[in-house]
Amino acid sequence: MKQIILTGDRPTGRLHVGHYVGSLKERVALQNSGKFDEIYIMIADAQALTDNAEHPERVRHNIRQVALDYLGCGLDPEKAVIFIQSTIPELPELTAYYMNLVTVARVQRNPTVKAEIQQKNFESHVPVGFFCYPISQAADITAFRATAVPVGEDQMPMLEQCREIVHKFNAVYGETLVVPEIVLASNKACLRLPGLDGKAKMSKSLGNCIYLSDDPESVQKKIMSMYTDPNHLKASDPGNLEGNTVFVYLDAFCQDAYFVEFLPEYANLDELKAHYQRGGLGDVKVKKFLNQVIQEELAPIRKRRKHWEEHWDDVVEILRQGCDKAHAKAAETLADVRRAMQINYFEND
Ligand code: TRP
């Protein structure tokens, strides 16, 4: 069986370092592993519209930002098909068929949908389109016959629901769809990067993000103002690592080589942590080190992003070709689906 990746992001803002360590970095590694026959990376504008119907201009603007973030991170249009969700009419068609295989109660139980309804204060005003987005996400994944879906941990319930839909479809209409596997970042600290303020999640609405497109000065400013151990007042005090955002970020970003380069008096992160816990290591020193590490990670991304920003016409062409390729693939799957559902009325076979 062909090994195929499908994944994507809603264009609701620029992507941040939480997206990067949680999934983008993994996607680039998978892309470069040579283990995949086809790779589809989708800018999920239709999904972004499910709770931005009155602000299409925001979604339109952010398609550009996300495309630049993707290319900046090293997604390579020679290896990965980058495309825009709403240009593929097969996706809503597939969604319509899958809707008949899922109960309202099942979607209501989806933890991600539940959490988002709360977060967005929808209460009883949930748009139907928003409510159904786990079903359309199953359409996205299956239309490309994806075997692997590299996403952040928050998307786990979406993948479970997708797998259920695949099983149900195949049971009712015969083996047609491929069962996908989720691919999570292997480093635990990367799974859910907290915000700069120590809040559970880095999120645009909380204003606690470092964006991939931030300039070096703002990154430094943000890092120097990060939440640490509120009881670690003097450098000589013993410090606590529990819930200490600076150390969580180091867990996510740091490699031993960075110690050789920037902080040679320590061999690795364990030694730095031990010193902090013992007392005698100030927050400023740790933050300065974290800043060096993150700047080092972001510099090549920023450089590539700038290049593509200056060649925006080329990016448009990449997207146009990506949409064409993605469309052809989804159309093939749709033909199989119609055949399986016996709604291929005018196909002579
Ligand atoms: N739900 C994802 C997000 O919030 C975007 C998305 C839409 C997606 N369809 C997908 C991710 C299919 C993986 C697979 O960003």
Short mmCIF file of N, CA, C and O in Angstrom, two decimals, residues 174-276:
data_model
loop_
_atom_site.label_atom_id
_atom_site.label_comp_id
_atom_site.label_asym_id
_atom_site.label_seq_id
_atom_site.Cartn_x
_atom_site.Cartn_y
_atom_site.Cartn_z
N GLY A 174 -18.53 -1.81 1.69
CA GLY A 174 -17.41 -2.63 1.21
C GLY A 174 -16.10 -1.85 1.32
O GLY A 174 -16.09 -0.63 1.29
N GLU A 175 -14.99 -2.60 1.42
CA GLU A 175 -13.66 -2.01 1.62
C GLU A 175 -13.34 -0.96 0.55
O GLU A 175 -13.12 -1.30 -0.62
N THR A 176 -13.32 0.29 0.96
CA THR A 176 -13.05 1.37 0.01
C THR A 176 -12.03 2.35 0.58
O THR A 176 -11.12 2.77 -0.13
N LEU A 177 -12.21 2.70 1.84
CA LEU A 177 -11.40 3.77 2.44
C LEU A 177 -10.23 3.21 3.24
O LEU A 177 -10.30 2.09 3.76
N VAL A 178 -9.19 4.02 3.36
CA VAL A 178 -7.98 3.63 4.09
C VAL A 178 -8.07 4.13 5.54
O VAL A 178 -8.47 5.26 5.78
N VAL A 179 -7.67 3.27 6.48
CA VAL A 179 -7.67 3.66 7.91
C VAL A 179 -6.37 4.42 8.21
O VAL A 179 -5.28 3.88 8.05
N PRO A 180 -6.47 5.67 8.64
CA PRO A 180 -5.26 6.46 8.89
C PRO A 180 -4.69 6.28 10.30
O PRO A 180 -5.42 5.92 11.22
N GLU A 181 -3.41 6.53 10.44
CA GLU A 181 -2.75 6.53 11.77
C GLU A 181 -2.34 7.96 12.10
O GLU A 181 -1.87 8.68 11.23
N ILE A 182 -2.47 8.32 13.37
CA ILE A 182 -1.99 9.63 13.81
C ILE A 182 -0.47 9.55 14.03
O ILE A 182 0.04 8.50 14.43
N VAL A 183 0.25 10.61 13.73
CA VAL A 183 1.69 10.66 14.03
C VAL A 183 1.92 11.87 14.95
O VAL A 183 1.69 13.01 14.55
N LEU A 184 2.35 11.58 16.18
CA LEU A 184 2.59 12.65 17.15
C LEU A 184 4.09 12.89 17.30
O LEU A 184 4.89 11.99 17.04
N ALA A 185 4.47 14.08 17.75
CA ALA A 185 5.87 14.36 18.04
C ALA A 185 6.34 13.39 19.13
O ALA A 185 5.60 13.12 20.08
N SER A 186 7.56 12.86 18.99
CA SER A 186 8.01 11.85 19.94
C SER A 186 8.45 12.48 21.27
O SER A 186 8.38 11.84 22.32
N ASN A 187 8.89 13.73 21.24
CA ASN A 187 9.32 14.42 22.46
C ASN A 187 8.09 14.94 23.22
O ASN A 187 7.35 15.79 22.71
N LYS A 188 7.89 14.43 24.44
CA LYS A 188 6.69 14.77 25.22
C LYS A 188 6.49 16.28 25.40
O LYS A 188 5.36 16.77 25.34
N ALA A 189 7.60 16.99 25.64
CA ALA A 189 7.49 18.43 25.89
C ALA A 189 6.95 19.17 24.67
O ALA A 189 6.44 20.28 24.78
N CYS A 190 7.07 18.53 23.50
CA CYS A 190 6.62 19.17 22.27
C CYS A 190 5.12 19.04 22.06
O CYS A 190 4.54 19.74 21.25
N LEU A 191 4.51 18.10 22.78
CA LEU A 191 3.11 17.78 22.48
C LEU A 191 2.19 18.96 22.73
O LEU A 191 1.31 19.25 21.96
N ARG A 192 2.37 19.59 23.86
CA ARG A 192 1.53 20.77 24.11
C ARG A 192 2.38 21.85 24.75
O ARG A 192 2.51 21.92 25.98
N LEU A 193 2.95 22.69 23.93
CA LEU A 193 3.81 23.74 24.43
C LEU A 193 2.96 24.80 25.13
O LEU A 193 2.02 25.33 24.54
N PRO A 194 3.26 25.10 26.41
CA PRO A 194 2.46 26.12 27.08
C PRO A 194 2.73 27.51 26.52
O PRO A 194 3.71 27.70 25.81
N GLY A 195 1.86 28.46 26.85
CA GLY A 195 2.08 29.85 26.44
C GLY A 195 3.21 30.48 27.23
O GLY A 195 3.67 29.92 28.23
N LEU A 196 3.66 31.64 26.79
CA LEU A 196 4.73 32.37 27.49
C LEU A 196 4.37 32.65 28.93
O LEU A 196 5.23 32.76 29.80
N ASP A 197 3.06 32.79 29.20
CA ASP A 197 2.58 33.11 30.54
C ASP A 197 2.38 31.86 31.40
O ASP A 197 1.82 31.95 32.49
N GLY A 198 2.76 30.70 30.87
CA GLY A 198 2.62 29.46 31.63
C GLY A 198 1.23 28.85 31.50
O GLY A 198 0.99 27.76 32.01
N LYS A 199 0.32 29.53 30.80
CA LYS A 199 -1.02 28.97 30.59
C LYS A 199 -0.92 27.74 29.72
O LYS A 199 0.00 27.58 28.93
N ALA A 200 -1.93 26.86 29.87
CA ALA A 200 -1.86 25.52 29.29
C ALA A 200 -1.47 25.49 27.81
O ALA A 200 -0.76 24.60 27.38
N LYS A 201 -1.88 26.46 27.04
CA LYS A 201 -1.67 26.34 25.61
C LYS A 201 -1.23 27.65 24.99
O LYS A 201 -1.68 28.71 25.41
N MET A 202 -0.34 27.54 24.00
CA MET A 202 0.04 28.73 23.26
C MET A 202 -1.09 29.02 22.30
O MET A 202 -1.46 28.18 21.50
N SER A 203 -1.68 30.20 22.41
CA SER A 203 -2.82 30.47 21.54
C SER A 203 -2.93 31.95 21.24
O SER A 203 -2.68 32.80 22.10
N LYS A 204 -3.29 32.20 19.99
CA LYS A 204 -3.36 33.58 19.50
C LYS A 204 -4.28 34.41 20.38
O LYS A 204 -3.97 35.55 20.73
N SER A 205 -5.44 33.81 20.75
CA SER A 205 -6.43 34.61 21.49
C SER A 205 -5.92 34.97 22.89
O SER A 205 -6.36 35.95 23.48
N LEU A 206 -4.98 34.19 23.43
CA LEU A 206 -4.44 34.51 24.76
C LEU A 206 -3.24 35.46 24.65
O LEU A 206 -2.73 35.95 25.66
N GLY A 207 -2.77 35.72 23.45
CA GLY A 207 -1.65 36.64 23.25
C GLY A 207 -0.37 36.16 23.92
O GLY A 207 0.40 36.96 24.44
N ASN A 208 -0.15 34.86 23.93
CA ASN A 208 1.02 34.32 24.64
C ASN A 208 1.91 33.48 23.73
O ASN A 208 2.44 32.45 24.13
N CYS A 209 2.06 33.93 22.50
CA CYS A 209 2.77 33.13 21.48
C CYS A 209 4.09 33.76 21.04
O CYS A 209 4.23 34.98 21.02
N ILE A 210 5.00 32.89 20.62
CA ILE A 210 6.14 33.33 19.80
C ILE A 210 5.83 32.84 18.39
O ILE A 210 5.67 31.63 18.17
N TYR A 211 5.70 33.77 17.45
CA TYR A 211 5.38 33.39 16.08
C TYR A 211 6.64 33.08 15.29
O TYR A 211 7.71 33.63 15.56
N LEU A 212 6.49 32.18 14.32
CA LEU A 212 7.62 31.83 13.46
C LEU A 212 8.11 33.06 12.71
O LEU A 212 9.27 33.15 12.34
N SER A 213 7.22 34.02 12.49
CA SER A 213 7.57 35.21 11.72
C SER A 213 7.98 36.40 12.60
O SER A 213 8.25 37.47 12.09
N ASP A 214 8.04 36.21 13.93
CA ASP A 214 8.49 37.30 14.81
C ASP A 214 9.95 37.67 14.50
O ASP A 214 10.75 36.79 14.20
N ASP A 215 10.27 38.97 14.63
CA ASP A 215 11.67 39.35 14.41
C ASP A 215 12.49 39.02 15.68
O ASP A 215 11.92 38.82 16.75
N PRO A 216 13.82 38.94 15.53
CA PRO A 216 14.67 38.50 16.64
C PRO A 216 14.46 39.32 17.91
O PRO A 216 14.46 38.77 19.02
N GLU A 217 14.26 40.64 17.77
CA GLU A 217 14.11 41.50 18.96
C GLU A 217 12.83 41.14 19.73
O GLU A 217 12.86 41.04 20.95
N SER A 218 11.71 40.96 19.01
CA SER A 218 10.49 40.64 19.76
C SER A 218 10.57 39.25 20.38
O SER A 218 10.04 39.01 21.46
N VAL A 219 11.25 38.32 19.70
CA VAL A 219 11.40 36.98 20.30
C VAL A 219 12.16 37.12 21.63
O VAL A 219 11.74 36.58 22.67
N GLN A 220 13.24 37.89 21.58
CA GLN A 220 14.05 38.06 22.79
C GLN A 220 13.23 38.71 23.91
O GLN A 220 13.25 38.25 25.05
N LYS A 221 12.49 39.74 23.57
CA LYS A 221 11.67 40.44 24.56
C LYS A 221 10.67 39.47 25.18
O LYS A 221 10.48 39.44 26.39
N LYS A 222 10.03 38.67 24.34
CA LYS A 222 9.03 37.72 24.84
C LYS A 222 9.67 36.70 25.77
O LYS A 222 9.13 36.38 26.81
N ILE A 223 10.84 36.22 25.38
CA ILE A 223 11.50 35.20 26.21
C ILE A 223 11.92 35.79 27.56
O ILE A 223 11.75 35.16 28.61
N MET A 224 12.46 37.01 27.53
CA MET A 224 12.92 37.61 28.78
C MET A 224 11.75 37.90 29.74
O MET A 224 11.97 38.05 30.94
N SER A 225 10.53 37.96 29.20
CA SER A 225 9.39 38.22 30.08
C SER A 225 8.62 36.95 30.43
O SER A 225 7.53 37.01 31.00
N MET A 226 9.19 35.80 30.13
CA MET A 226 8.46 34.54 30.34
C MET A 226 8.22 34.21 31.80
O MET A 226 9.00 34.58 32.68
N TYR A 227 7.18 33.45 32.02
CA TYR A 227 6.81 32.96 33.34
C TYR A 227 7.82 31.88 33.78
O TYR A 227 8.14 30.97 33.01
N THR A 228 8.32 32.00 35.02
CA THR A 228 9.22 30.93 35.51
C THR A 228 8.68 30.40 36.84
O THR A 228 7.51 30.10 36.94
N ASP A 229 9.54 30.29 37.83
CA ASP A 229 9.10 29.87 39.16
C ASP A 229 8.86 31.14 39.99
O ASP A 229 9.82 31.86 40.29
N PRO A 230 7.60 31.42 40.35
CA PRO A 230 7.30 32.69 41.04
C PRO A 230 7.99 32.80 42.41
O PRO A 230 8.13 33.91 42.94
N ASN A 231 8.45 31.68 42.98
CA ASN A 231 9.11 31.74 44.29
C ASN A 231 10.63 31.83 44.18
O ASN A 231 11.34 31.84 45.19
N HIS A 232 11.12 31.83 42.95
CA HIS A 232 12.57 31.88 42.75
C HIS A 232 12.97 33.35 42.61
O HIS A 232 13.11 33.89 41.52
N LEU A 233 13.10 34.01 43.79
CA LEU A 233 13.28 35.47 43.77
C LEU A 233 14.73 35.87 43.60
O LEU A 233 15.07 36.76 42.84
N LYS A 234 15.62 35.19 44.32
CA LYS A 234 17.05 35.48 44.18
C LYS A 234 17.73 34.30 43.48
O LYS A 234 17.31 33.14 43.65
N ALA A 235 18.78 34.61 42.76
CA ALA A 235 19.48 33.54 42.04
C ALA A 235 19.93 32.44 43.01
O ALA A 235 19.93 31.25 42.68
N SER A 236 20.25 32.82 44.24
CA SER A 236 20.77 31.83 45.18
C SER A 236 19.67 30.89 45.71
O SER A 236 19.96 29.83 46.25
N ASP A 237 18.40 31.28 45.55
CA ASP A 237 17.30 30.41 46.01
C ASP A 237 17.25 29.15 45.17
O ASP A 237 17.50 29.18 43.97
N PRO A 238 16.85 28.02 45.81
CA PRO A 238 16.58 26.82 44.99
C PRO A 238 15.36 27.08 44.10
O PRO A 238 14.41 27.73 44.54
N GLY A 239 15.41 26.63 42.87
CA GLY A 239 14.31 26.88 41.93
C GLY A 239 13.50 25.62 41.67
O GLY A 239 13.99 24.50 41.83
N ASN A 240 12.28 25.83 41.24
CA ASN A 240 11.37 24.71 40.96
C ASN A 240 11.18 24.55 39.45
O ASN A 240 10.98 25.53 38.74
N LEU A 241 11.25 23.30 38.98
CA LEU A 241 11.10 23.06 37.53
C LEU A 241 9.65 22.82 37.15
O LEU A 241 9.25 23.01 36.00
N GLU A 242 8.88 22.40 38.14
CA GLU A 242 7.46 22.06 37.91
C GLU A 242 6.71 23.29 37.37
O GLU A 242 6.70 24.34 38.01
N GLY A 243 6.11 23.17 36.20
CA GLY A 243 5.35 24.28 35.62
C GLY A 243 6.20 25.48 35.24
O GLY A 243 5.68 26.56 35.00
N ASN A 244 7.50 25.29 35.19
CA ASN A 244 8.41 26.38 34.85
C ASN A 244 8.57 26.44 33.32
O ASN A 244 9.27 25.63 32.72
N THR A 245 7.92 27.42 32.74
CA THR A 245 7.80 27.46 31.28
C THR A 245 9.15 27.46 30.56
O THR A 245 9.32 26.82 29.53
N VAL A 246 10.11 28.19 31.13
CA VAL A 246 11.41 28.28 30.47
C VAL A 246 12.04 26.89 30.30
O VAL A 246 12.60 26.57 29.25
N PHE A 247 11.90 26.06 31.33
CA PHE A 247 12.47 24.72 31.23
C PHE A 247 11.64 23.81 30.32
O PHE A 247 12.19 22.93 29.64
N VAL A 248 10.33 24.02 30.30
CA VAL A 248 9.51 23.24 29.35
C VAL A 248 9.95 23.55 27.92
O VAL A 248 10.11 22.64 27.09
N TYR A 249 10.22 24.83 27.65
CA TYR A 249 10.67 25.20 26.29
C TYR A 249 12.04 24.60 26.00
O TYR A 249 12.30 24.15 24.89
N LEU A 250 12.91 24.60 27.02
CA LEU A 250 14.22 23.99 26.79
C LEU A 250 14.07 22.50 26.51
O LEU A 250 14.73 21.96 25.61
N ASP A 251 13.14 21.85 27.24
CA ASP A 251 12.88 20.43 26.96
C ASP A 251 12.47 20.24 25.50
O ASP A 251 12.82 19.25 24.86
N ALA A 252 11.68 21.18 24.99
CA ALA A 252 11.15 21.04 23.64
C ALA A 252 12.20 21.37 22.57
O ALA A 252 12.22 20.77 21.50
N PHE A 253 13.07 22.35 22.84
CA PHE A 253 13.94 22.88 21.78
C PHE A 253 15.41 22.51 21.89
O PHE A 253 16.14 22.54 20.91
N CYS A 254 15.86 22.21 23.11
CA CYS A 254 17.30 22.16 23.33
C CYS A 254 17.95 20.85 22.89
O CYS A 254 17.38 19.79 23.05
N GLN A 255 19.10 20.96 22.27
CA GLN A 255 19.93 19.78 22.00
C GLN A 255 21.27 20.01 22.69
O GLN A 255 21.67 21.16 22.90
N ASP A 256 21.96 18.89 23.00
CA ASP A 256 23.24 19.02 23.73
C ASP A 256 24.20 19.95 23.00
O ASP A 256 24.98 20.67 23.64
N ALA A 257 24.16 19.93 21.68
CA ALA A 257 25.10 20.75 20.90
C ALA A 257 24.98 22.23 21.25
O ALA A 257 25.97 22.96 21.17
N TYR A 258 23.80 22.66 21.66
CA TYR A 258 23.63 24.08 22.02
C TYR A 258 24.41 24.43 23.28
O TYR A 258 24.79 25.59 23.46
N PHE A 259 24.64 23.45 24.16
CA PHE A 259 25.45 23.73 25.35
C PHE A 259 26.90 23.98 24.94
O PHE A 259 27.53 24.90 25.43
N VAL A 260 27.40 23.15 24.05
CA VAL A 260 28.77 23.34 23.59
C VAL A 260 28.91 24.76 23.04
O VAL A 260 29.88 25.47 23.34
N GLU A 261 27.93 25.18 22.28
CA GLU A 261 28.00 26.46 21.59
C GLU A 261 27.79 27.66 22.51
O GLU A 261 28.50 28.65 22.44
N PHE A 262 26.78 27.56 23.39
CA PHE A 262 26.38 28.76 24.13
C PHE A 262 26.62 28.71 25.64
O PHE A 262 26.66 29.75 26.30
N LEU A 263 26.69 27.50 26.21
CA LEU A 263 26.77 27.42 27.67
C LEU A 263 27.67 26.24 28.05
O LEU A 263 27.22 25.26 28.66
N PRO A 264 28.97 26.34 27.69
CA PRO A 264 29.84 25.16 27.79
C PRO A 264 30.10 24.71 29.23
O PRO A 264 30.63 23.61 29.43
N GLU A 265 29.73 25.54 30.24
CA GLU A 265 29.97 25.06 31.60
C GLU A 265 29.00 23.94 32.01
O GLU A 265 29.17 23.31 33.05
N TYR A 266 28.00 23.68 31.18
CA TYR A 266 27.10 22.54 31.44
C TYR A 266 27.21 21.59 30.24
O TYR A 266 27.32 22.03 29.09
N ALA A 267 27.09 20.26 30.54
CA ALA A 267 27.18 19.30 29.44
C ALA A 267 25.83 19.12 28.77
O ALA A 267 25.74 18.86 27.57
N ASN A 268 24.78 19.26 29.56
CA ASN A 268 23.45 19.01 29.00
C ASN A 268 22.37 19.63 29.90
O ASN A 268 22.67 20.23 30.93
N LEU A 269 21.13 19.44 29.49
CA LEU A 269 20.00 20.06 30.16
C LEU A 269 19.84 19.54 31.60
O LEU A 269 19.45 20.29 32.50
N ASP A 270 20.14 18.27 31.81
CA ASP A 270 20.01 17.71 33.16
C ASP A 270 20.91 18.46 34.14
O ASP A 270 20.52 18.75 35.27
N GLU A 271 22.12 18.78 33.71
CA GLU A 271 23.05 19.51 34.60
C GLU A 271 22.53 20.91 34.90
O GLU A 271 22.61 21.40 36.03
N LEU A 272 21.97 21.55 33.88
CA LEU A 272 21.44 22.90 34.07
C LEU A 272 20.27 22.86 35.05
O LEU A 272 20.16 23.68 35.97
N LYS A 273 19.41 21.86 34.87
CA LYS A 273 18.23 21.72 35.75
C LYS A 273 18.67 21.47 37.20
O LYS A 273 18.11 22.05 38.13
N ALA A 274 19.67 20.61 37.36
CA ALA A 274 20.14 20.28 38.71
C ALA A 274 20.66 21.53 39.41
O ALA A 274 20.38 21.76 40.59
N HIS A 275 21.40 22.35 38.69
CA HIS A 275 21.94 23.58 39.26
C HIS A 275 20.81 24.52 39.69
O HIS A 275 20.82 25.12 40.76
N TYR A 276 19.79 24.61 38.83
CA TYR A 276 18.64 25.49 39.12
C TYR A 276 17.94 25.03 40.39
O TYR A 276 17.59 25.83 41.26
#
